[in-house]
């Protein structure tokens, strides 16, 4: 539970509307939590995949409270929470933010799992006969001869002594190595300069 940042209210808010600052504060907290998404994921990754608890939520709430105060909307946080109505409002907002934070974690975990499944599907070649799905079009199988690798999509690369096994393990190692450093999917394209042979390039938007 939050350490009661004690509030005091000069006016009691009767009825269901709640205090006038409530909606402003709630929206600002939500917005800040959304914009702190990157920070949240960074902490999550550093913690080895275990959420850091509502620490960020607390930070967000305190920062936004100070901002709101500066705008002249409320009393200092240290004097708050003597009023049970206002305490209830703050706790309700805190719960909502914690839920939001957990949602971000869950989405992140699902996207990691999805990336891994895509990767495995691609690496399995989706075919028992050691076929390799073309990393550029991701639809057709590559044909590997010892001097050339090609695909129906137009990929055509000259090689020396290439085999399916060699190519499979090259792709596998490169993609796996990238996934240790970055959780975005890499893209594959074929590049060729004026003089040089065509080659397969793996790049990442991040």
XYZ file of N, CA, C and O in Angstrom:
824
model
N 0.853 -1.203 0.000
C 0.000 0.000 0.000
C 0.879 1.240 0.000
O 2.002 1.232 0.481
N 0.344 2.299 -0.537
C 1.093 3.554 -0.551
C 1.274 4.036 0.877
O 0.387 3.872 1.690
N 2.406 4.638 1.137
C 2.522 5.315 2.428
C 1.562 6.476 2.342
O 1.618 7.271 1.416
N 0.672 6.570 3.306
C -0.367 7.588 3.199
C 0.243 8.965 3.018
O 0.812 9.503 3.962
N 0.212 9.524 1.798
C 0.643 10.910 1.684
C -0.535 11.723 2.188
O -1.517 11.859 1.470
N -0.507 12.166 3.466
C -1.739 12.620 4.122
C -2.297 13.885 3.479
O -1.560 14.805 3.210
N -3.555 13.866 3.170
C -4.203 15.014 2.581
C -5.147 15.644 3.576
O -5.674 14.960 4.408
N -5.409 16.906 3.380
C -6.469 17.518 4.154
C -7.337 18.283 3.197
O -6.843 18.903 2.257
N -8.615 18.259 3.432
C -9.500 18.909 2.491
C -10.213 20.039 3.183
O -10.665 19.908 4.308
N -10.331 21.183 2.496
C -11.053 22.302 3.103
C -12.540 22.134 2.883
O -13.342 22.603 3.662
N -12.882 21.480 1.774
C -14.300 21.299 1.488
C -14.564 19.827 1.307
O -13.767 19.129 0.713
N -15.664 19.373 1.836
C -16.023 17.976 1.620
C -16.755 17.892 0.289
O -17.569 18.751 -0.025
N -16.432 16.846 -0.467
C -17.125 16.700 -1.733
C -18.258 15.710 -1.551
O -18.027 14.534 -1.325
N -19.449 16.231 -1.606
C -20.583 15.331 -1.442
C -21.002 14.833 -2.810
O -20.644 15.408 -3.828
N -21.774 13.789 -2.812
C -22.294 13.306 -4.088
C -21.245 12.475 -4.808
O -20.180 12.204 -4.281
N -21.578 12.061 -6.038
C -20.753 11.074 -6.707
C -19.695 11.692 -7.603
O -18.888 10.990 -8.175
N -19.729 13.003 -7.772
C -18.842 13.616 -8.755
C -17.372 13.471 -8.370
O -16.504 13.374 -9.222
N -17.106 13.398 -7.081
C -15.706 13.316 -6.672
C -15.078 14.688 -6.781
O -15.646 15.596 -7.365
N -13.896 14.849 -6.177
C -13.236 16.154 -6.179
C -12.915 16.600 -7.601
O -12.650 15.771 -8.459
N -12.929 17.895 -7.846
C -12.736 18.415 -9.202
C -11.362 18.103 -9.791
O -11.221 18.017 -10.989
N -10.360 17.919 -8.951
C -9.024 17.633 -9.481
C -8.892 16.189 -9.941
O -7.958 15.826 -10.629
N -9.852 15.362 -9.532
C -9.680 13.912 -9.724
C -9.426 13.532 -11.187
O -8.479 12.823 -11.506
N -10.292 14.025 -12.085
C -10.215 13.596 -13.482
C -8.929 14.109 -14.140
O -8.233 13.370 -14.829
N -8.606 15.370 -13.858
C -7.367 15.956 -14.396
C -6.174 15.104 -13.970
O -5.324 14.732 -14.781
N -6.140 14.812 -12.686
C -5.008 14.069 -12.124
C -4.921 12.665 -12.727
O -3.867 12.204 -13.140
N -6.080 12.012 -12.801
C -6.115 10.640 -13.327
C -5.570 10.609 -14.765
O -4.728 9.788 -15.116
N -6.063 11.545 -15.582
C -5.659 11.568 -16.989
C -4.170 11.863 -17.134
O -3.479 11.263 -17.948
N -3.686 12.793 -16.313
C -2.255 13.137 -16.398
C -1.388 11.950 -15.989
O -0.348 11.698 -16.577
N -1.812 11.234 -14.952
C -1.053 10.057 -14.508
C -1.027 8.996 -15.612
O 0.014 8.414 -15.908
N -2.188 8.738 -16.208
C -2.286 7.745 -17.279
C -1.343 8.112 -18.428
O -0.631 7.279 -18.958
N -1.393 9.396 -18.782
C -0.593 9.874 -19.906
C 0.892 9.693 -19.593
O 1.657 9.228 -20.421
N 1.286 10.051 -18.374
C 2.700 9.931 -18.010
C 3.125 8.469 -17.978
O 4.233 8.127 -18.379
N 2.237 7.615 -17.506
C 2.586 6.192 -17.446
C 2.779 5.666 -18.871
O 3.710 4.922 -19.154
N 1.902 6.112 -19.779
C 2.045 5.684 -21.179
C 3.372 6.151 -21.753
O 4.072 5.403 -22.414
N 3.727 7.408 -21.461
C 4.968 7.910 -22.047
C 6.182 7.326 -21.318
O 7.299 7.439 -21.791
N 5.972 6.686 -20.177
C 7.087 6.049 -19.455
C 7.211 4.583 -19.849
O 7.954 3.833 -19.237
N 6.449 4.168 -20.866
C 6.419 2.772 -21.280
C 7.818 2.213 -21.548
O 8.162 1.120 -21.107
N 8.645 3.024 -22.243
C 9.993 2.564 -22.576
C 10.803 2.349 -21.302
O 11.515 1.357 -21.153
N 10.657 3.299 -20.360
C 11.380 3.200 -19.088
C 10.938 1.943 -18.333
O 11.735 1.224 -17.753
N 9.631 1.696 -18.404
C 9.051 0.546 -17.718
C 9.635 -0.753 -18.267
O 10.067 -1.631 -17.516
N 9.678 -0.870 -19.599
C 10.196 -2.089 -20.224
C 11.685 -2.257 -19.936
O 12.160 -3.364 -19.729
N 12.411 -1.124 -19.908
C 13.838 -1.173 -19.633
C 14.066 -1.762 -18.238
O 14.858 -2.667 -18.042
N 13.297 -1.255 -17.247
C 13.422 -1.775 -15.870
C 13.042 -3.235 -15.802
O 13.646 -4.026 -15.093
N 11.995 -3.561 -16.554
C 11.481 -4.933 -16.559
C 12.550 -5.884 -17.086
O 12.801 -6.940 -16.524
N 13.228 -5.453 -18.179
C 14.267 -6.306 -18.761
C 15.451 -6.432 -17.807
O 16.016 -7.497 -17.633
N 15.822 -5.307 -17.170
C 16.959 -5.334 -16.249
C 16.662 -6.241 -15.055
O 17.539 -6.878 -14.518
N 15.393 -6.267 -14.671
C 15.022 -7.089 -13.511
C 14.885 -8.552 -13.916
O 14.379 -9.367 -13.165
N 15.297 -8.857 -15.145
C 15.254 -10.245 -15.607
C 13.837 -10.740 -15.765
O 13.541 -11.906 -15.513
N 12.941 -9.861 -16.146
C 11.588 -10.301 -16.451
C 10.655 -10.360 -15.261
O 9.560 -10.869 -15.342
N 11.129 -9.837 -14.103
C 10.167 -9.788 -12.991
C 9.804 -8.325 -12.775
O 10.689 -7.493 -12.661
N 8.504 -8.023 -12.754
C 8.080 -6.623 -12.672
C 8.620 -5.963 -11.416
O 8.781 -6.612 -10.382
N 8.914 -4.675 -11.515
C 9.528 -3.972 -10.396
C 8.477 -3.491 -9.405
O 8.721 -2.592 -8.635
N 7.296 -4.074 -9.478
C 6.236 -3.661 -8.549
C 5.749 -2.284 -8.913
O 6.107 -1.748 -9.942
N 4.925 -1.682 -8.056
C 4.317 -0.411 -8.433
C 5.242 0.784 -8.227
O 4.769 1.894 -8.047
N 6.565 0.551 -8.253
C 7.491 1.659 -8.007
C 7.302 2.784 -9.007
O 7.283 3.956 -8.655
N 7.144 2.413 -10.272
C 6.987 3.431 -11.309
C 5.659 4.166 -11.141
O 5.575 5.373 -11.318
N 4.632 3.419 -10.765
C 3.309 4.027 -10.540
C 3.424 5.109 -9.466
O 2.915 6.215 -9.606
N 4.133 4.774 -8.397
C 4.316 5.728 -7.306
C 5.031 6.987 -7.800
O 4.638 8.105 -7.482
N 6.100 6.764 -8.594
C 6.863 7.883 -9.151
C 5.952 8.792 -9.963
O 5.964 10.006 -9.824
N 5.188 8.145 -10.849
C 4.278 8.874 -11.731
C 3.297 9.700 -10.914
O 3.082 10.887 -11.167
N 2.716 9.075 -9.887
C 1.709 9.763 -9.075
C 2.312 10.963 -8.358
O 1.705 12.028 -8.267
N 3.532 10.781 -7.837
C 4.159 11.883 -7.111
C 4.529 13.041 -8.044
O 4.299 14.203 -7.733
N 5.079 12.686 -9.228
C 5.457 13.738 -10.190
C 4.231 14.529 -10.620
O 4.249 15.755 -10.657
N 3.166 13.811 -10.941
C 1.967 14.490 -11.420
C 1.310 15.315 -10.310
O 0.700 16.330 -10.567
N 1.428 14.835 -9.069
C 0.851 15.596 -7.952
C 1.551 16.938 -7.823
O 0.938 17.973 -7.649
N 2.896 16.888 -7.944
C 3.667 18.141 -7.856
C 3.267 19.105 -8.974
O 3.115 20.299 -8.747
N 3.092 18.568 -10.187
C 2.692 19.405 -11.323
C 1.340 20.048 -11.060
O 1.133 21.240 -11.293
N 0.419 19.242 -10.554
C -0.945 19.717 -10.320
C -0.922 20.825 -9.262
O -1.627 21.828 -9.379
N -0.100 20.624 -8.253
C 0.034 21.608 -7.183
C 0.565 22.924 -7.725
O 0.074 23.992 -7.393
N 1.583 22.799 -8.614
C 2.186 23.992 -9.210
C 1.141 24.785 -9.997
O 1.208 25.997 -10.094
N 0.167 24.056 -10.550
C -0.897 24.737 -11.296
C -1.941 25.318 -10.342
O -2.949 25.865 -10.769
N -1.718 25.122 -9.053
C -2.599 25.717 -8.052
C -3.870 24.913 -7.815
O -4.833 25.422 -7.261
N -3.837 23.648 -8.214
C -5.077 22.873 -8.129
C -5.306 22.185 -6.802
O -6.434 21.866 -6.446
N -4.248 21.916 -6.044
C -4.434 21.076 -4.854
C -3.480 21.473 -3.742
O -2.583 22.280 -3.924
N -3.676 20.802 -2.623
C -2.818 21.065 -1.458
C -1.589 20.161 -1.509
O -1.566 19.198 -2.248
N -0.579 20.470 -0.702
C 0.635 19.643 -0.699
C 0.317 18.195 -0.344
O -0.519 17.922 0.529
N 0.981 17.282 -1.016
C 0.749 15.860 -0.793
C 0.929 15.462 0.680
O 0.135 14.695 1.210
N 1.974 15.988 1.355
C 2.177 15.583 2.759
C 0.988 15.877 3.663
O 0.833 15.258 4.706
N 0.119 16.842 3.287
C -1.001 17.140 4.190
C -2.265 16.379 3.799
O -3.315 16.576 4.372
N -2.153 15.553 2.769
C -3.365 14.957 2.234
C -3.791 13.722 3.013
O -3.151 13.307 3.955
N -4.852 13.133 2.513
C -5.303 11.819 2.950
C -5.833 11.750 4.368
O -5.939 10.670 4.929
N -6.134 12.883 4.978
C -6.843 12.775 6.250
C -8.314 12.618 5.947
O -9.083 12.199 6.805
N -8.681 12.985 4.739
C -10.066 12.868 4.332
C -10.276 11.524 3.640
O -9.677 11.247 2.620
N -11.114 10.657 4.221
C -11.298 9.310 3.670
C -11.797 9.331 2.223
O -11.444 8.473 1.437
N -12.610 10.343 1.856
C -13.105 10.420 0.478
C -11.948 10.609 -0.493
O -11.860 9.960 -1.522
N -11.047 11.512 -0.131
C -9.940 11.796 -1.028
C -8.943 10.647 -1.063
O -8.385 10.320 -2.099
N -8.752 10.026 0.079
C -7.877 8.863 0.143
C -8.399 7.783 -0.797
O -7.648 7.180 -1.567
N -9.705 7.579 -0.782
C -10.318 6.558 -1.632
C -10.075 6.880 -3.109
O -9.754 6.002 -3.906
N -10.208 8.158 -3.443
C -9.984 8.576 -4.827
C -8.553 8.249 -5.261
O -8.311 7.688 -6.322
N -7.592 8.591 -4.416
C -6.184 8.350 -4.765
C -5.900 6.865 -4.914
O -5.176 6.445 -5.809
N -6.473 6.072 -4.019
C -6.215 4.632 -4.083
C -6.822 4.028 -5.339
O -6.259 3.144 -5.957
N -7.967 4.557 -5.708
C -8.641 4.085 -6.924
C -7.767 4.389 -8.152
O -7.573 3.535 -9.019
N -7.208 5.593 -8.187
C -6.336 5.967 -9.303
C -5.087 5.085 -9.310
O -4.649 4.599 -10.349
N -4.555 4.839 -8.119
C -3.353 4.010 -8.039
C -3.623 2.594 -8.580
O -2.830 2.051 -9.340
N -4.763 2.026 -8.195
C -5.116 0.685 -8.669
C -5.201 0.656 -10.191
O -4.741 -0.273 -10.843
N -5.804 1.706 -10.743
C -5.982 1.778 -12.188
C -4.624 1.821 -12.893
O -4.415 1.165 -13.908
N -3.693 2.590 -12.314
C -2.360 2.711 -12.901
C -1.602 1.389 -12.808
O -0.904 0.994 -13.741
N -1.751 0.713 -11.674
C -1.059 -0.575 -11.507
C -1.571 -1.569 -12.542
O -0.807 -2.319 -13.154
N -2.882 -1.553 -12.770
C -3.468 -2.427 -13.789
C -2.888 -2.124 -15.169
O -2.556 -3.026 -15.934
N -2.792 -0.841 -15.454
C -2.248 -0.388 -16.734
C -0.813 -0.898 -16.906
O -0.431 -1.385 -17.957
N -0.040 -0.792 -15.808
C 1.353 -1.225 -15.840
C 1.439 -2.732 -16.101
O 2.239 -3.200 -16.896
N 0.553 -3.494 -15.437
C 0.577 -4.948 -15.614
C 0.198 -5.334 -17.038
O 0.705 -6.301 -17.596
N -0.681 -4.522 -17.629
C -1.109 -4.764 -19.002
C 0.076 -4.615 -19.961
O 0.264 -5.421 -20.867
N 0.871 -3.569 -19.732
C 2.053 -3.333 -20.569
C 3.008 -4.524 -20.472
O 3.523 -5.015 -21.470
N 3.212 -5.017 -19.239
C 4.090 -6.175 -19.026
C 3.593 -7.380 -19.809
O 4.344 -8.107 -20.436
N 2.284 -7.579 -19.721
C 1.686 -8.755 -20.340
C 1.847 -8.690 -21.859
O 2.234 -9.671 -22.494
N 1.564 -7.510 -22.432
C 1.720 -7.321 -23.876
C 3.158 -7.593 -24.295
O 3.409 -8.232 -25.304
N 4.095 -7.087 -23.481
C 5.512 -7.256 -23.790
C 5.879 -8.739 -23.792
O 6.528 -9.238 -24.699
N 5.412 -9.470 -22.768
C 5.706 -10.901 -22.690
C 5.116 -11.655 -23.872
O 5.729 -12.546 -24.428
N 3.876 -11.262 -24.250
C 3.237 -11.933 -25.376
C 3.990 -11.659 -26.667
O 4.149 -12.539 -27.492
N 4.486 -10.419 -26.845
C 5.198 -10.107 -28.077
C 6.521 -10.880 -28.126
O 6.932 -11.334 -29.180
N 7.162 -11.058 -26.967
C 8.392 -11.856 -26.925
C 8.106 -13.288 -27.342
O 8.840 -13.885 -28.116
N 7.014 -13.823 -26.799
C 6.649 -15.209 -27.071
C 6.319 -15.372 -28.555
O 6.723 -16.327 -29.204
N 5.609 -14.369 -29.098
C 5.228 -14.404 -30.505
C 6.469 -14.373 -31.393
O 6.595 -15.144 -32.334
N 7.422 -13.471 -31.066
C 8.667 -13.396 -31.835
C 9.385 -14.734 -31.836
O 9.911 -15.179 -32.846
N 9.395 -15.372 -30.666
C 10.099 -16.634 -30.542
C 9.424 -17.701 -31.396
O 10.088 -18.496 -32.061
N 8.077 -17.716 -31.391
C 7.362 -18.710 -32.195
C 7.604 -18.486 -33.682
O 7.797 -19.428 -34.439
N 7.594 -17.193 -34.107
C 7.864 -16.878 -35.520
C 9.254 -17.366 -35.907
O 9.446 -17.961 -36.962
N 10.196 -17.075 -35.020
C 11.585 -17.440 -35.267
C 11.693 -18.954 -35.404
O 12.286 -19.470 -36.357
N 11.072 -19.674 -34.454
C 11.149 -21.131 -34.497
C 10.525 -21.686 -35.764
O 11.060 -22.598 -36.383
N 9.384 -21.097 -36.150
C 8.711 -21.562 -37.359
C 9.623 -21.363 -38.570
O 9.746 -22.236 -39.423
N 10.262 -20.193 -38.603
C 11.133 -19.899 -39.739
C 12.322 -20.865 -39.752
O 12.706 -21.385 -40.788
N 12.884 -21.103 -38.572
C 14.075 -21.945 -38.499
C 13.746 -23.418 -38.740
O 14.545 -24.159 -39.280
N 12.566 -23.831 -38.327
C 12.178 -25.225 -38.577
C 11.980 -25.465 -40.062
O 11.836 -26.594 -40.495
N 11.923 -24.349 -40.816
C 11.705 -24.494 -42.238
C 10.315 -25.009 -42.534
O 9.952 -25.202 -43.685
N 9.502 -25.237 -41.502
C 8.124 -25.694 -41.651
C 8.017 -26.949 -42.512
O 6.997 -27.212 -43.120
N 9.106 -27.693 -42.613
C 9.115 -28.823 -43.520
C 10.191 -29.807 -43.067
O 11.310 -29.410 -42.822
N 9.849 -31.061 -42.996
C 10.777 -32.046 -42.450
C 11.983 -32.268 -43.363
O 13.027 -32.722 -42.932
N 11.856 -31.911 -44.651
C 12.920 -32.276 -45.588
C 14.045 -31.237 -45.606
O 14.681 -31.043 -46.641
N 14.266 -30.579 -44.482
C 15.369 -29.612 -44.402
C 15.222 -28.471 -45.377
O 16.204 -27.869 -45.783
N 13.999 -28.166 -45.763
C 13.785 -27.021 -46.657
C 13.940 -25.757 -45.825
O 13.628 -25.731 -44.648
N 14.417 -24.689 -46.464
C 14.563 -23.419 -45.751
C 13.610 -22.409 -46.358
O 13.627 -22.179 -47.559
N 12.767 -21.824 -45.510
C 11.863 -20.772 -45.977
C 12.709 -19.549 -46.343
O 13.594 -19.172 -45.584
N 12.417 -18.941 -47.482
C 13.160 -17.758 -47.905
C 12.971 -16.634 -46.885
O 11.829 -16.272 -46.584
N 14.064 -16.079 -46.313
C 13.910 -15.044 -45.279
C 13.419 -13.709 -45.848
O 12.976 -12.844 -45.116
N 13.492 -13.547 -47.191
C 13.052 -12.291 -47.791
C 11.530 -12.278 -47.998
O 10.839 -11.395 -47.505
N 10.994 -13.304 -48.707
C 9.542 -13.295 -48.949
C 8.775 -14.065 -47.878
O 7.580 -13.902 -47.717
N 9.474 -14.935 -47.126
C 8.873 -15.739 -46.045
C 7.730 -16.631 -46.520
O 6.860 -16.997 -45.734
N 7.681 -16.907 -47.828
C 6.606 -17.770 -48.334
C 7.160 -19.037 -48.967
O 6.711 -20.131 -48.669
N 8.127 -18.855 -49.869
C 8.626 -19.992 -50.646
C 9.856 -20.616 -50.005
O 10.528 -19.996 -49.190
N 10.160 -21.849 -50.443
C 11.397 -22.484 -49.998
C 12.565 -22.025 -50.860
O 12.404 -21.785 -52.055
N 13.735 -21.910 -50.238
C 14.946 -21.594 -50.998
C 15.433 -22.857 -51.698
O 15.324 -23.961 -51.160
N 16.007 -22.667 -52.864
C 16.693 -23.779 -53.520
C 18.177 -23.522 -53.370
O 18.659 -22.418 -53.649
N 18.898 -24.523 -52.854
C 20.327 -24.340 -52.607
C 21.128 -25.298 -53.487
O 20.986 -26.517 -53.379
N 21.933 -24.747 -54.407
C 22.905 -25.527 -55.176
C 24.272 -25.069 -54.687
O 24.366 -24.013 -54.078
N 25.326 -25.827 -54.987
C 26.603 -25.414 -54.382
C 27.128 -24.073 -54.875
O 27.954 -23.452 -54.233
N 26.629 -23.570 -56.053
C 27.125 -22.265 -56.507
C 26.062 -21.179 -56.492
O 26.326 -20.051 -56.866
N 24.843 -21.511 -56.094
C 23.795 -20.495 -56.114
C 22.670 -20.823 -55.144
O 22.378 -21.985 -54.881
N 22.089 -19.762 -54.570
C 20.908 -19.886 -53.723
C 19.825 -19.046 -54.389
O 20.051 -17.876 -54.679
N 18.646 -19.636 -54.650
C 17.608 -18.823 -55.279
C 16.210 -19.173 -54.778
O 15.994 -20.194 -54.139
N 15.269 -18.250 -55.096
C 13.888 -18.390 -54.636
C 12.980 -17.851 -55.737
O 13.368 -16.966 -56.490
N 11.740 -18.350 -55.780
C 10.754 -17.882 -56.759
C 10.531 -16.375 -56.672
O 10.103 -15.748 -57.627
N 10.786 -15.783 -55.481
C 10.489 -14.354 -55.311
C 11.514 -13.477 -56.028
O 11.404 -12.260 -56.052
N 12.573 -14.103 -56.582
C 13.553 -13.298 -57.311
C 14.912 -13.253 -56.634
O 15.888 -12.766 -57.201
N 14.984 -13.749 -55.379
C 16.279 -13.802 -54.709
C 17.210 -14.717 -55.505
O 16.826 -15.830 -55.876
N 18.424 -14.248 -55.809
C 19.387 -15.053 -56.564
C 20.779 -14.631 -56.130
O 21.210 -13.509 -56.383
N 21.462 -15.512 -55.417
C 22.769 -15.163 -54.859
C 23.806 -16.224 -55.231
O 23.577 -17.424 -55.010
N 24.908 -15.785 -55.806
C 26.002 -16.717 -56.120
C 26.742 -17.063 -54.839
O 26.974 -16.186 -54.001
N 27.116 -18.320 -54.683
C 27.829 -18.726 -53.455
C 28.933 -19.708 -53.816
O 29.026 -20.170 -54.948
N 29.744 -20.023 -52.827
C 30.752 -21.073 -52.991
C 30.404 -22.212 -52.051
O 30.236 -21.993 -50.855
N 30.324 -23.405 -52.570
C 30.126 -24.608 -51.740
C 29.055 -24.441 -50.669
O 29.302 -24.732 -49.501
N 27.893 -23.958 -51.063
C 26.836 -23.785 -50.062
C 25.967 -25.037 -50.020
O 25.700 -25.654 -51.040
N 25.572 -25.402 -48.781
C 24.622 -26.511 -48.633
C 23.441 -26.013 -47.813
O 23.534 -24.964 -47.156
N 22.343 -26.795 -47.822
C 21.185 -26.416 -47.009
C 21.564 -26.296 -45.526
O 21.161 -25.368 -44.849
N 22.360 -27.274 -45.061
C 22.744 -27.271 -43.638
C 23.532 -26.010 -43.285
O 23.286 -25.369 -42.268
N 24.487 -25.686 -44.153
C 25.319 -24.501 -43.890
C 24.465 -23.234 -43.841
O 24.606 -22.404 -42.945
N 23.589 -23.105 -44.836
C 22.763 -21.905 -44.924
C 21.827 -21.808 -43.720
O 21.664 -20.749 -43.114
N 21.231 -22.955 -43.375
C 20.318 -23.007 -42.229
C 21.038 -22.519 -40.984
O 20.529 -21.691 -40.229
N 22.257 -23.022 -40.761
C 22.932 -22.663 -39.505
C 23.423 -21.215 -39.540
O 23.435 -20.537 -38.518
N 23.783 -20.693 -40.740
C 24.138 -19.277 -40.852
C 22.961 -18.386 -40.457
O 23.093 -17.460 -39.659
N 21.790 -18.706 -41.031
C 20.591 -17.920 -40.726
C 20.258 -18.021 -39.240
O 19.972 -17.028 -38.576
N 20.294 -19.238 -38.759
C 19.930 -19.502 -37.366
C 20.813 -18.704 -36.419
O 20.322 -18.006 -35.531
N 22.129 -18.791 -36.631
C 23.071 -18.113 -35.728
C 22.903 -16.601 -35.761
O 22.938 -15.938 -34.724
N 22.718 -16.058 -36.963
C 22.601 -14.596 -37.084
C 21.352 -14.087 -36.389
O 21.385 -13.111 -35.639
N 20.226 -14.771 -36.634
C 18.959 -14.325 -36.054
C 18.977 -14.498 -34.531
O 18.529 -13.633 -33.778
N 19.549 -15.617 -34.074
C 19.608 -15.865 -32.630
C 20.480 -14.824 -31.937
O 20.115 -14.269 -30.906
N 21.629 -14.540 -32.540
C 22.548 -13.549 -31.961
C 21.854 -12.189 -31.852
O 21.947 -11.499 -30.836
N 21.114 -11.818 -32.894
C 20.391 -10.540 -32.881
C 19.346 -10.538 -31.768
O 19.176 -9.557 -31.052
N 18.647 -11.649 -31.589
C 17.563 -11.689 -30.597
C 18.077 -11.582 -29.163
O 17.331 -11.251 -28.252
N 19.376 -11.848 -28.955
C 19.936 -11.667 -27.599
C 20.064 -10.195 -27.258
O 20.057 -9.808 -26.104
N 20.220 -9.346 -28.291
C 20.449 -7.934 -28.042
C 19.207 -7.082 -28.234
O 19.144 -5.956 -27.772
N 18.222 -7.604 -28.981
C 17.120 -6.745 -29.408
C 15.864 -7.584 -29.519
O 15.934 -8.729 -29.977
N 14.711 -7.039 -29.089
C 13.514 -7.876 -29.160
C 12.634 -7.565 -30.376
O 11.502 -7.984 -30.456
N 13.209 -6.844 -31.362
C 12.466 -6.606 -32.605
C 12.880 -7.618 -33.675
O 14.002 -8.102 -33.670
N 11.937 -7.923 -34.569
C 12.270 -8.858 -35.644
C 13.133 -8.204 -36.702
O 12.800 -7.130 -37.182
N 14.240 -8.863 -37.096
C 15.051 -8.319 -38.176
C 14.374 -8.554 -39.537
O 13.510 -9.416 -39.656
N 14.767 -7.767 -40.528
C 14.268 -7.928 -41.899
C 15.423 -8.416 -42.770
O 16.577 -8.082 -42.520
N 15.090 -9.165 -43.817
C 16.124 -9.596 -44.759
C 15.862 -8.979 -46.130
O 14.718 -8.929 -46.577
N 16.935 -8.493 -46.778
C 16.802 -7.968 -48.141
C 18.011 -8.423 -48.946
O 19.026 -8.842 -48.376
N 17.882 -8.335 -50.261
C 19.025 -8.661 -51.114
C 19.618 -7.342 -51.588
O 18.889 -6.458 -52.042
N 20.928 -7.181 -51.417
C 21.562 -5.935 -51.849
C 22.592 -6.257 -52.912
O 23.174 -7.343 -52.925
N 22.819 -5.316 -53.829
C 23.957 -5.460 -54.731
C 24.391 -4.081 -55.174
O 23.554 -3.218 -55.455
N 25.697 -3.874 -55.183
C 26.235 -2.598 -55.648
C 26.490 -2.697 -57.136
O 26.066 -3.641 -57.795
N 27.229 -1.732 -57.691
C 27.524 -1.732 -59.130
C 28.421 -2.915 -59.470
O 28.166 -3.672 -60.385
N 29.511 -3.050 -58.699
C 30.524 -4.052 -59.036
C 30.261 -5.386 -58.344
O 30.574 -6.437 -58.869
N 29.712 -5.305 -57.127
C 29.732 -6.507 -56.288
C 28.585 -7.454 -56.596
O 27.577 -7.091 -57.194
N 28.766 -8.693 -56.146
C 27.746 -9.719 -56.287
C 26.564 -9.372 -55.342
O 26.747 -8.668 -54.365
N 25.409 -9.951 -55.651
C 24.274 -9.783 -54.744
C 24.577 -10.498 -53.425
O 25.236 -11.541 -53.420
N 24.122 -9.922 -52.334
C 24.275 -10.621 -51.052
C 23.031 -10.424 -50.197
O 22.218 -9.537 -50.461
N 22.901 -11.273 -49.190
C 21.731 -11.232 -48.303
C 22.070 -10.374 -47.109
O 23.082 -10.599 -46.434
N 21.219 -9.354 -46.862
C 21.500 -8.420 -45.773
C 20.412 -8.526 -44.708
O 19.228 -8.496 -45.018
N 20.820 -8.679 -43.450
C 19.864 -8.658 -42.350
C 19.944 -7.286 -41.700
O 21.025 -6.820 -41.358
N 18.798 -6.615 -41.554
C 18.824 -5.316 -40.882
C 17.672 -5.243 -39.884
O 16.752 -6.059 -39.933
N 17.767 -4.254 -38.999
C 16.748 -4.134 -37.960
C 16.375 -2.658 -37.835
O 17.248 -1.790 -37.790
N 15.089 -2.395 -37.767
C 14.614 -1.008 -37.684
C 15.114 -0.312 -36.418
O 15.256 0.905 -36.374
N 15.366 -1.097 -35.383
C 15.809 -0.513 -34.117
C 17.313 -0.321 -34.099
O 17.823 0.693 -33.701
